[in-house]
CSV table of C-alpha atoms in Angstrom, one decimal:
chain,number,residue,atom,x,y,z
A,1,MET,CA,43.3,-5.6,-15.4
A,2,GLY,CA,44.2,-6.0,-11.7
A,3,THR,CA,46.3,-8.4,-9.8
A,4,TYR,CA,44.5,-11.5,-8.4
A,5,LYS,CA,45.3,-13.4,-5.3
A,6,TYR,CA,44.1,-16.6,-6.9
A,7,SER,CA,45.2,-17.9,-10.3
A,8,ALA,CA,42.6,-18.4,-13.1
A,9,GLU,CA,43.2,-22.1,-12.9
A,10,PHE,CA,42.5,-22.2,-9.2
A,11,ARG,CA,39.3,-20.2,-9.7
A,12,ALA,CA,38.2,-22.5,-12.5
A,13,ASP,CA,38.9,-25.6,-10.4
A,14,ALA,CA,37.0,-24.1,-7.4
A,15,VAL,CA,34.0,-23.4,-9.6
A,16,ALA,CA,34.1,-26.9,-11.0
A,17,LEU,CA,34.4,-28.4,-7.5
A,18,ALA,CA,31.5,-26.3,-6.2
A,19,ARG,CA,29.3,-27.4,-9.1
A,20,SER,CA,30.1,-31.1,-9.0
A,21,SER,CA,30.3,-31.7,-5.3
A,22,GLY,CA,26.7,-31.2,-4.4
A,23,ARG,CA,27.7,-29.5,-1.2
A,24,PRO,CA,26.8,-26.0,-0.2
A,25,VAL,CA,29.0,-23.3,-1.7
A,26,SER,CA,29.9,-22.0,1.8
A,27,ARG,CA,31.3,-25.4,2.8
A,28,VAL,CA,33.4,-25.8,-0.4
A,29,ALA,CA,34.7,-22.3,0.0
A,30,ALA,CA,35.7,-23.0,3.6
A,31,GLU,CA,37.5,-26.2,2.5
A,32,LEU,CA,39.4,-24.2,-0.1
A,33,GLY,CA,40.2,-21.3,2.2
A,34,VAL,CA,38.3,-18.7,0.3
A,35,ASN,CA,35.4,-16.4,1.3
A,36,HIS,CA,32.1,-18.0,0.3
A,37,GLU,CA,31.0,-14.8,-1.4
A,38,THR,CA,34.2,-14.8,-3.5
A,39,LEU,CA,33.4,-18.3,-4.6
A,40,ARG,CA,29.8,-17.3,-5.4
A,41,GLN,CA,31.1,-14.4,-7.5
A,42,TRP,CA,33.4,-16.8,-9.4
A,43,ILE,CA,30.5,-19.1,-10.1
A,44,LYS,CA,28.4,-16.1,-11.3
A,45,VAL,CA,31.2,-15.0,-13.7
A,46,ALA,CA,31.6,-18.5,-15.0
A,47,ASP,CA,27.9,-18.8,-15.6
A,48,GLU,CA,27.8,-15.5,-17.4
A,49,ALA,CA,30.7,-16.6,-19.6
A,50,ALA,CA,29.0,-19.9,-20.4
A,51,TRP,CA,25.6,-18.4,-21.2
A,52,PRO,CA,26.1,-14.9,-22.6
A,53,GLU,CA,22.5,-14.9,-24.1
A,54,ALA,CA,21.1,-15.4,-20.6
A,55,VAL,CA,23.0,-12.4,-19.4
A,56,ALA,CA,21.7,-10.4,-22.4
A,57,GLU,CA,18.2,-11.6,-21.6
A,58,SER,CA,18.4,-10.6,-18.0
A,59,ALA,CA,19.7,-7.2,-19.0
A,60,LYS,CA,16.6,-6.8,-21.3
A,61,ASP,CA,14.3,-7.9,-18.5
A,62,ALA,CA,15.9,-5.3,-16.2
A,63,GLU,CA,15.5,-2.6,-18.9
A,64,ILE,CA,11.8,-3.5,-19.5
A,65,THR,CA,11.1,-3.4,-15.8
A,66,ALA,CA,12.7,0.0,-15.5
A,67,LEU,CA,10.8,1.3,-18.5
A,68,ARG,CA,7.5,0.0,-17.1
A,69,LYS,CA,8.2,1.7,-13.8
A,70,GLN,CA,8.9,4.9,-15.6
A,71,VAL,CA,5.7,4.7,-17.6
A,72,SER,CA,3.6,3.8,-14.5
A,73,ASN,CA,5.0,6.8,-12.7
A,74,GLY,CA,4.8,9.2,-15.6
A,75,PRO,CA,3.0,12.5,-15.8
A,76,HIS,CA,-0.2,10.9,-17.1
A,77,SER,CA,-0.5,8.1,-14.5
A,78,PRO,CA,-3.2,8.2,-11.9
A,79,ARG,CA,-0.6,8.6,-9.2
A,80,ALA,CA,1.3,11.5,-10.9
A,81,GLY,CA,2.4,14.1,-8.4
A,82,VAL,CA,1.4,12.0,-5.4
A,83,ASP,CA,4.2,11.0,-3.1
A,84,ARG,CA,2.9,7.8,-1.5
A,85,HIS,CA,4.9,8.5,1.7
A,86,CYS,CA,3.0,11.8,2.3
A,87,VAL,CA,-0.5,10.5,1.9
A,88,THR,CA,-2.5,10.3,5.2
A,89,PRO,CA,-4.8,7.3,5.3
A,90,LYS,CA,-8.5,8.0,5.4
A,91,PRO,CA,-10.1,7.2,8.7
A,92,SER,CA,-12.5,4.3,8.7
A,93,THR,CA,-16.2,4.7,9.2
A,94,THR,CA,-16.0,3.5,12.8
A,95,ASP,CA,-13.3,6.1,13.5
A,96,ARG,CA,-15.4,8.9,12.0
A,97,LEU,CA,-18.4,7.8,14.0
A,98,ARG,CA,-16.4,7.9,17.2
A,99,LEU,CA,-15.5,11.5,16.5
A,100,LEU,CA,-19.1,12.7,16.2
A,101,PRO,CA,-20.5,14.5,19.2
A,102,LEU,CA,-23.5,12.7,20.7
A,103,THR,CA,-26.6,14.6,21.8
A,104,SER,CA,-28.3,13.5,25.0
A,105,ASP,CA,-31.0,11.6,23.0
A,106,SER,CA,-28.3,9.7,21.0
A,107,GLN,CA,-26.3,9.0,24.2
A,108,ALA,CA,-29.4,7.4,25.7
A,109,LEU,CA,-30.0,5.3,22.6
A,110,VAL,CA,-26.4,4.2,22.5
A,111,ALA,CA,-26.4,3.3,26.2
A,112,THR,CA,-29.6,1.3,25.7
A,113,ALA,CA,-28.3,-0.6,22.6
A,114,THR,CA,-24.8,-1.3,23.9
A,115,GLY,CA,-25.2,-1.3,27.6
A,116,ILE,CA,-22.3,1.3,27.7
A,117,THR,CA,-22.7,4.7,29.2
A,118,ARG,CA,-20.3,7.6,28.8
């Protein structure tokens, strides 16, 4: 594949040290002189190699999630054709009542009930 800055043996030893030390990955990486994300990636690759059925299971889970999302947003879903970012929220009852014009009789009634006059 490509050329690697670190040998396979060094990477395997770094992963073993990170797993067995009980210290944070970032601290182990700093002690080894590698970027902490590089060491995290090495650990991830080692885990995938050790547990291929777990990787296959997570791939299945991702596919199931994608299919469920596809079905829920399909042409027969209740939200079909609705872009949720374009929907204006409906004003509350209180907001709608504030917008109603008051007659002089209702103004007097409101003023008496609330003590507030316009």
